[in-house]
Amino acid sequence: MQQPPVGAGTVSTHLARFLIDAVPGPDSGRLSLLSDLGPDVLRDDLARTSTQSLLTVWEQLVLTEPRTLIGPRILGNAPIGTFGVWDYLITSGPTLGQSLRRAVEHLASLGDPAAEQLLVEENGRSVVLRHATGSWGPDVVEAIDLFALALFLDRARAAVGRHLIPSYVTITHRPPARSRELTELFGTDRIMFGAPYNSIAFTEDDAHAPLPKAQPGLERLLVQHAELLLAASRPVLRWHDRFRMALATAFREDTVSLEKVARRLSLSPRTLQRRLCENGTTWREQVESIRQQHTLDLLRTTDLPLQSVAGRVGYSDARALRRAVRRWEGQTPGDIRSTARSTVPG
């Protein structure tokens, strides 16, 4: 299997900082308790936080403002420089088309090159940028897709120095309840929903015109700087921690399988099993461990019926759930809940 790209499974702290700052109030503080989203990590431009932690941030953003265009809306607070060297790669090249290609080639300077797929192509009339993200929860995927399209449009407008209007936009999702906001954001009603892929297109004239901020040799220096920064960067979480977070996310999304979790980590199933063996554990042991953790969390923090809890953690019925809880804790689910309620401050 091909080696994963440099930066796979991680994102820059520029992106992590921005998204955490977009989460309102106390919810942002709770996210900082994650080991790779603490203040010390986020202050370090050479640190790389895990994609799984960033997905937790996206989940919180979507929960905070459900059924809104949260992805595009938060970009109002992202001036050039927010995303580090990547911002300058996309705004300072000789032309918009060339700048888009450089930004795509050096996606790892900002995001996870294994989780985000980007492509720039020409069809004779337009220069088109396509985007797709990983197989996360549907609401999170929609938020990330719209964020990505809006980000590229915002930076394209900064690059050309005017209110650039795309030729058209295609979106794989259904029209949102507030689709008029998207029309205003993109500046066009040529938006196709339910499309085969997400994309934003610019006319060839717009894409090939010289950019006002272009300077000879600047693009080459920015590329070298981006490559040096990525080479010097370091992931904060150990591999096993990243695996545990990926598996926990799979439980939340009901996508627990060796193949799907391996894909999240940019590994083959066989390589994932070998890595677990090297860490002194197995896939089955880890699934059981996360299932136990997830089950106890649901019992202690929710009033879901036992049948619903059982379904969420992969048991056929409440009877199987009761047997598992008694095996783990020597107590019944009712005992677990009673203890949790008695320890909550009055």
Tab-separated table of C-alpha atoms in Angstrom:
chain	number	residue	atom	x	y	z
A	1	MET	CA	0.000	0.000	0.000
A	2	GLN	CA	1.137	3.531	-0.777
A	3	GLN	CA	2.669	5.508	2.071
A	4	PRO	CA	0.199	8.081	3.494
A	5	PRO	CA	1.036	11.703	2.578
A	6	VAL	CA	2.999	13.853	5.008
A	7	GLY	CA	0.582	15.329	7.519
A	8	ALA	CA	-2.027	12.589	7.051
A	9	GLY	CA	-4.397	12.269	9.994
A	10	THR	CA	-3.574	15.759	11.278
A	11	VAL	CA	-4.343	19.426	10.615
A	12	SER	CA	-2.481	22.657	11.292
A	13	THR	CA	-3.043	24.535	14.528
A	14	HIS	CA	-4.023	27.563	12.394
A	15	LEU	CA	-7.176	25.720	11.328
A	16	ALA	CA	-7.773	24.216	14.785
A	17	ARG	CA	-7.483	27.630	16.482
A	18	PHE	CA	-9.882	29.232	14.052
A	19	LEU	CA	-12.576	26.577	14.440
A	20	ILE	CA	-12.328	26.445	18.238
A	21	ASP	CA	-12.647	30.247	18.385
A	22	ALA	CA	-15.861	29.897	16.353
A	23	VAL	CA	-17.442	27.648	19.016
A	24	PRO	CA	-19.380	29.866	21.435
A	25	GLY	CA	-18.860	30.244	25.163
A	26	PRO	CA	-18.411	27.297	27.512
A	27	ASP	CA	-18.523	24.727	24.702
A	28	SER	CA	-15.158	26.053	23.498
A	29	GLY	CA	-13.661	25.594	26.963
A	30	ARG	CA	-14.742	21.953	27.108
A	31	LEU	CA	-13.030	21.249	23.797
A	32	SER	CA	-9.743	22.528	25.223
A	33	LEU	CA	-9.763	19.523	27.558
A	34	LEU	CA	-8.911	17.276	24.599
A	35	SER	CA	-5.201	16.508	24.821
A	36	ASP	CA	-4.273	18.030	21.455
A	37	LEU	CA	-6.581	21.065	21.638
A	38	GLY	CA	-5.195	22.648	24.786
A	39	PRO	CA	-3.861	26.245	24.821
A	40	ASP	CA	-0.189	25.198	24.823
A	41	VAL	CA	-0.672	23.071	21.707
A	42	LEU	CA	-2.701	25.673	19.841
A	43	ARG	CA	-0.071	28.359	20.455
A	44	ASP	CA	2.534	26.207	18.685
A	45	ASP	CA	2.440	26.771	14.915
A	46	LEU	CA	4.556	23.647	14.358
A	47	ALA	CA	2.158	21.343	16.233
A	48	ARG	CA	-0.323	19.220	14.302
A	49	THR	CA	-3.615	18.346	15.964
A	50	SER	CA	-5.471	15.156	15.055
A	51	THR	CA	-8.225	15.168	12.451
A	52	GLN	CA	-10.383	13.236	14.921
A	53	SER	CA	-10.128	16.072	17.453
A	54	LEU	CA	-11.028	18.591	14.767
A	55	LEU	CA	-14.098	16.526	13.856
A	56	THR	CA	-15.174	16.835	17.486
A	57	VAL	CA	-14.961	20.620	17.046
A	58	TRP	CA	-17.040	20.435	13.856
A	59	GLU	CA	-19.613	18.281	15.657
A	60	GLN	CA	-19.887	20.917	18.368
A	61	LEU	CA	-20.274	23.702	15.815
A	62	VAL	CA	-23.064	21.830	14.052
A	63	LEU	CA	-24.811	21.050	17.368
A	64	THR	CA	-24.504	24.663	18.496
A	65	GLU	CA	-26.345	26.008	15.465
A	66	PRO	CA	-28.260	23.147	13.829
A	67	ARG	CA	-29.858	23.705	10.422
A	68	THR	CA	-27.751	26.786	9.741
A	69	LEU	CA	-24.993	27.446	7.233
A	70	ILE	CA	-22.397	27.363	9.994
A	71	GLY	CA	-19.524	26.413	7.665
A	72	PRO	CA	-19.648	29.493	5.393
A	73	ARG	CA	-20.861	31.851	8.126
A	74	ILE	CA	-17.800	31.564	10.359
A	75	LEU	CA	-15.517	32.763	7.548
A	76	GLY	CA	-16.534	36.341	8.257
A	77	ASN	CA	-13.920	36.278	11.024
A	78	ALA	CA	-10.996	34.973	8.955
A	79	PRO	CA	-8.795	37.742	7.501
A	80	ILE	CA	-5.834	36.823	5.298
A	81	GLY	CA	-3.135	35.316	7.503
A	82	THR	CA	-5.599	33.389	9.673
A	83	PHE	CA	-4.509	30.146	7.991
A	84	GLY	CA	-0.799	30.866	7.887
A	85	VAL	CA	1.347	30.358	4.785
A	86	TRP	CA	-1.532	28.617	2.979
A	87	ASP	CA	-3.387	31.934	2.845
A	88	TYR	CA	-0.496	33.560	1.005
A	89	LEU	CA	-0.056	30.658	-1.405
A	90	ILE	CA	-3.629	31.101	-2.590
A	91	THR	CA	-3.571	34.906	-2.823
A	92	SER	CA	-0.078	35.818	-4.094
A	93	GLY	CA	0.586	33.667	-7.165
A	94	PRO	CA	0.955	34.951	-10.737
A	95	THR	CA	-2.704	34.132	-11.585
A	96	LEU	CA	-5.747	32.870	-9.718
A	97	GLY	CA	-5.625	29.539	-11.550
A	98	GLN	CA	-1.993	28.957	-10.613
A	99	SER	CA	-2.629	30.071	-7.015
A	100	LEU	CA	-5.513	27.597	-6.710
A	101	ARG	CA	-3.254	24.793	-7.905
A	102	ARG	CA	-0.526	25.696	-5.416
A	103	ALA	CA	-3.051	25.836	-2.575
A	104	VAL	CA	-4.353	22.382	-3.529
A	105	GLU	CA	-0.845	20.916	-3.901
A	106	HIS	CA	0.062	22.210	-0.437
A	107	LEU	CA	-3.208	21.430	1.308
A	108	ALA	CA	-1.217	19.760	4.116
A	109	SER	CA	-0.090	23.254	5.198
A	110	LEU	CA	-3.656	23.733	6.400
A	111	GLY	CA	-5.700	20.529	6.506
A	112	ASP	CA	-5.495	16.753	6.380
A	113	PRO	CA	-4.275	15.630	2.935
A	114	ALA	CA	-5.672	12.136	3.560
A	115	ALA	CA	-9.174	13.309	4.499
A	116	GLU	CA	-9.743	16.109	1.963
A	117	GLN	CA	-9.756	15.538	-1.783
A	118	LEU	CA	-9.179	18.608	-3.962
A	119	LEU	CA	-8.759	18.870	-7.714
A	120	VAL	CA	-8.337	21.820	-10.094
A	121	GLU	CA	-9.272	21.210	-13.729
A	122	GLU	CA	-10.035	23.212	-16.879
A	123	ASN	CA	-12.892	22.433	-19.256
A	124	GLY	CA	-12.227	25.018	-21.961
A	125	ARG	CA	-14.591	27.610	-20.473
A	126	SER	CA	-13.864	27.577	-16.757
A	127	VAL	CA	-11.288	26.634	-14.169
A	128	VAL	CA	-13.073	24.342	-11.724
A	129	LEU	CA	-12.097	23.414	-8.184
A	130	ARG	CA	-13.651	20.198	-6.822
A	131	HIS	CA	-13.815	19.207	-3.161
A	132	ALA	CA	-14.779	16.129	-1.142
A	133	THR	CA	-14.219	15.239	2.495
A	134	GLY	CA	-14.199	12.009	4.493
A	135	SER	CA	-17.119	9.762	5.445
A	136	TRP	CA	-18.051	11.597	8.624
A	137	GLY	CA	-21.547	12.270	9.990
A	138	PRO	CA	-23.862	13.798	7.306
A	139	ASP	CA	-24.282	17.156	9.084
A	140	VAL	CA	-20.530	17.471	9.604
A	141	VAL	CA	-19.790	16.555	5.980
A	142	GLU	CA	-22.216	19.218	4.756
A	143	ALA	CA	-20.696	21.863	7.052
A	144	ILE	CA	-17.138	21.035	5.909
A	145	ASP	CA	-18.101	20.926	2.213
A	146	LEU	CA	-19.763	24.350	2.335
A	147	PHE	CA	-16.914	25.750	4.439
A	148	ALA	CA	-14.362	24.587	1.849
A	149	LEU	CA	-16.222	26.080	-1.130
A	150	ALA	CA	-16.786	29.348	0.725
A	151	LEU	CA	-13.131	29.473	1.819
A	152	PHE	CA	-11.833	29.104	-1.737
A	153	LEU	CA	-14.235	31.783	-2.978
A	154	ASP	CA	-13.289	34.158	-0.161
A	155	ARG	CA	-9.559	33.711	-0.850
A	156	ALA	CA	-10.091	33.983	-4.613
A	157	ARG	CA	-11.789	37.344	-4.056
A	158	ALA	CA	-8.898	38.473	-1.874
A	159	ALA	CA	-6.453	37.374	-4.582
A	160	VAL	CA	-8.100	39.313	-7.426
A	161	GLY	CA	-8.947	42.282	-5.202
A	162	ARG	CA	-12.636	42.491	-6.120
A	163	HIS	CA	-16.034	40.846	-5.575
A	164	LEU	CA	-15.426	37.887	-7.865
A	165	ILE	CA	-18.529	35.998	-9.026
A	166	PRO	CA	-18.113	32.277	-9.797
A	167	SER	CA	-19.449	30.861	-13.076
A	168	TYR	CA	-21.400	28.240	-11.139
A	169	VAL	CA	-21.370	26.174	-7.958
A	170	THR	CA	-22.325	22.519	-7.526
A	171	ILE	CA	-23.192	20.991	-4.140
A	172	THR	CA	-23.834	17.317	-3.415
A	173	HIS	CA	-26.298	18.071	-0.609
A	174	ARG	CA	-29.966	19.003	-0.781
A	175	PRO	CA	-30.901	22.705	-0.683
A	176	PRO	CA	-30.681	23.950	2.936
A	177	ALA	CA	-33.628	25.694	4.562
A	178	ARG	CA	-31.790	28.996	4.169
A	179	SER	CA	-30.492	28.460	0.649
A	180	ARG	CA	-31.059	32.143	-0.173
A	181	GLU	CA	-28.076	32.889	2.069
A	182	LEU	CA	-25.905	30.698	-0.155
A	183	THR	CA	-27.064	32.610	-3.229
A	184	GLU	CA	-26.035	35.862	-1.546
A	185	LEU	CA	-22.729	34.390	-0.357
A	186	PHE	CA	-21.676	33.040	-3.731
A	187	GLY	CA	-23.148	36.018	-5.603
A	188	THR	CA	-24.939	33.775	-8.098
A	189	ASP	CA	-28.113	31.737	-8.358
A	190	ARG	CA	-26.311	29.248	-10.597
A	191	ILE	CA	-26.074	26.732	-7.760
A	192	MET	CA	-26.898	23.089	-8.470
A	193	PHE	CA	-27.899	21.013	-5.438
A	194	GLY	CA	-27.832	17.212	-5.355
A	195	ALA	CA	-24.885	17.296	-7.782
A	196	PRO	CA	-22.399	14.430	-8.282
A	197	TYR	CA	-19.618	16.477	-6.639
A	198	ASN	CA	-18.926	19.769	-4.856
A	199	SER	CA	-17.278	22.395	-7.011
A	200	ILE	CA	-16.824	26.083	-7.682
A	201	ALA	CA	-15.947	27.383	-11.151
A	202	PHE	CA	-14.304	30.598	-12.364
A	203	THR	CA	-14.194	31.922	-15.911
A	204	GLU	CA	-10.932	31.455	-17.787
A	205	ASP	CA	-10.573	35.245	-18.002
A	206	ASP	CA	-10.770	35.545	-14.213
A	207	ALA	CA	-8.523	32.525	-13.627
A	208	HIS	CA	-5.747	33.547	-16.039
A	209	ALA	CA	-5.579	37.311	-15.441
A	210	PRO	CA	-2.447	38.487	-13.533
A	211	LEU	CA	-3.066	38.981	-9.828
A	212	PRO	CA	-2.487	42.481	-8.392
A	213	LYS	CA	-0.315	41.144	-5.532
A	214	ALA	CA	1.867	38.915	-7.695
A	215	GLN	CA	5.625	39.472	-7.370
A	216	PRO	CA	8.319	37.616	-9.340
A	217	GLY	CA	9.810	34.800	-7.277
A	218	LEU	CA	7.359	35.168	-4.366
A	219	GLU	CA	5.461	31.984	-5.188
A	220	ARG	CA	8.660	29.914	-5.148
A	221	LEU	CA	9.656	31.318	-1.736
A	222	LEU	CA	6.201	30.618	-0.295
A	223	VAL	CA	6.278	27.035	-1.562
A	224	GLN	CA	9.719	26.476	-0.003
A	225	HIS	CA	8.526	27.976	3.285
A	226	ALA	CA	5.407	25.778	3.314
A	227	GLU	CA	7.494	22.653	2.702
A	228	LEU	CA	9.978	23.542	5.457
A	229	LEU	CA	7.184	24.206	7.963
A	230	LEU	CA	5.511	20.892	7.189
A	231	ALA	CA	8.804	19.009	7.492
A	232	ALA	CA	9.422	20.595	10.911
A	233	SER	CA	5.889	20.006	12.200
A	234	ARG	CA	4.961	17.216	14.594
A	235	PRO	CA	1.720	15.470	15.524
A	236	VAL	CA	0.738	15.965	19.151
A	237	LEU	CA	-1.021	12.640	19.672
A	238	ARG	CA	0.684	9.264	19.606
A	239	TRP	CA	-0.552	6.853	16.946
A	240	HIS	CA	-2.480	4.744	19.467
A	241	ASP	CA	-4.307	7.819	20.784
A	242	ARG	CA	-5.312	8.764	17.251
A	243	PHE	CA	-6.586	5.227	16.673
A	244	ARG	CA	-8.680	5.342	19.867
A	245	MET	CA	-10.202	8.667	18.809
A	246	ALA	CA	-10.987	7.315	15.324
A	247	LEU	CA	-12.657	4.253	16.837
A	248	ALA	CA	-14.663	6.369	19.297
A	249	THR	CA	-15.868	8.552	16.417
A	250	ALA	CA	-16.891	5.419	14.503
A	251	PHE	CA	-19.019	4.367	17.471
A	252	ARG	CA	-20.756	7.757	17.546
A	253	GLU	CA	-21.480	7.493	13.812
A	254	ASP	CA	-22.413	3.781	13.899
A	255	THR	CA	-19.653	2.951	11.403
A	256	VAL	CA	-17.575	0.512	13.463
A	257	SER	CA	-15.671	-1.793	11.144
A	258	LEU	CA	-12.003	-2.590	10.702
A	259	GLU	CA	-12.075	-1.403	7.094
A	260	LYS	CA	-13.750	1.948	7.826
A	261	VAL	CA	-11.546	2.807	10.792
A	262	ALA	CA	-8.445	1.821	8.797
A	263	ARG	CA	-9.575	4.160	6.009
A	264	ARG	CA	-9.922	7.038	8.496
A	265	LEU	CA	-6.286	6.475	9.478
A	266	SER	CA	-5.087	6.127	5.853
A	267	LEU	CA	-4.051	2.509	6.458
A	268	SER	CA	-4.965	-0.856	5.026
A	269	PRO	CA	-6.884	-3.193	7.394
A	270	ARG	CA	-3.863	-5.524	7.518
A	271	THR	CA	-1.501	-2.655	8.429
A	272	LEU	CA	-3.908	-1.459	11.125
A	273	GLN	CA	-4.001	-4.919	12.680
A	274	ARG	CA	-0.205	-5.087	12.585
A	275	ARG	CA	0.127	-1.677	14.258
A	276	LEU	CA	-2.263	-2.763	17.010
A	277	CYS	CA	-0.219	-5.916	17.537
A	278	GLU	CA	2.936	-3.792	17.820
A	279	ASN	CA	1.139	-1.818	20.553
A	280	GLY	CA	0.334	-5.023	22.452
A	281	THR	CA	-3.381	-5.166	21.665
A	282	THR	CA	-5.897	-6.354	19.060
A	283	TRP	CA	-8.826	-4.924	17.129
A	284	ARG	CA	-11.302	-6.959	19.173
A	285	GLU	CA	-9.839	-5.785	22.486
A	286	GLN	CA	-9.964	-2.151	21.418
A	287	VAL	CA	-13.541	-2.396	20.157
A	288	GLU	CA	-14.590	-3.942	23.477
A	289	SER	CA	-12.745	-1.232	25.429
A	290	ILE	CA	-14.338	1.648	23.495
A	291	ARG	CA	-17.744	-0.068	23.626
A	292	GLN	CA	-17.450	-0.264	27.409
A	293	GLN	CA	-16.417	3.392	27.682
A	294	HIS	CA	-19.210	4.530	25.339
A	295	THR	CA	-21.841	2.427	27.110
A	296	LEU	CA	-20.965	3.736	30.561
A	297	ASP	CA	-20.912	7.321	29.302
A	298	LEU	CA	-24.421	6.905	27.836
A	299	LEU	CA	-25.749	5.324	31.023
A	300	ARG	CA	-24.264	8.042	33.228
A	301	THR	CA	-25.116	11.075	31.123
A	302	THR	CA	-28.402	10.256	29.322
A	303	ASP	CA	-31.864	8.888	30.067
A	304	LEU	CA	-32.011	6.875	26.853
A	305	PRO	CA	-33.962	3.603	27.166
A	306	LEU	CA	-31.708	0.556	27.530
A	307	GLN	CA	-32.777	-0.726	24.117
A	308	SER	CA	-31.577	2.536	22.526
A	309	VAL	CA	-28.276	2.395	24.410
A	310	ALA	CA	-27.828	-1.209	23.286
A	311	GLY	CA	-28.374	-0.251	19.648
A	312	ARG	CA	-25.910	2.613	19.835
A	313	VAL	CA	-23.091	0.428	21.127
A	314	GLY	CA	-23.687	-2.563	18.905
A	315	TYR	CA	-25.704	-4.974	21.090
A	316	SER	CA	-28.730	-6.826	19.740
A	317	ASP	CA	-30.994	-6.055	22.707
A	318	ALA	CA	-31.160	-4.748	26.273
A	319	ARG	CA	-30.548	-8.220	27.711
A	320	ALA	CA	-27.118	-8.427	26.017
A	321	LEU	CA	-26.364	-4.931	27.296
A	322	ARG	CA	-27.215	-5.901	30.892
A	323	ARG	CA	-24.941	-8.959	30.717
A	324	ALA	CA	-22.051	-6.862	29.399
A	325	VAL	CA	-22.447	-4.160	32.076
A	326	ARG	CA	-22.556	-6.768	34.847
A	327	ARG	CA	-19.394	-8.375	33.417
A	328	TRP	CA	-17.541	-5.056	33.311
A	329	GLU	CA	-18.736	-3.396	36.519
A	330	GLY	CA	-20.399	-6.112	38.625
A	331	GLN	CA	-23.521	-3.903	38.606
A	332	THR	CA	-26.708	-3.480	36.608
A	333	PRO	CA	-27.311	-0.520	34.246
A	334	GLY	CA	-29.832	0.752	36.808
A	335	ASP	CA	-27.142	0.716	39.516
A	336	ILE	CA	-24.797	2.688	37.234
A	337	ARG	CA	-27.458	5.323	36.629
A	338	SER	CA	-28.431	5.573	40.298
A	339	THR	CA	-24.812	6.124	41.312
A	340	ALA	CA	-24.352	8.772	38.615
A	341	ARG	CA	-27.480	10.670	39.743
A	342	SER	CA	-26.454	10.557	43.384
A	343	THR	CA	-23.078	12.131	42.631
A	344	VAL	CA	-24.458	15.078	40.620
A	345	PRO	CA	-24.251	18.275	42.741
A	346	GLY	CA	-27.693	19.427	43.833
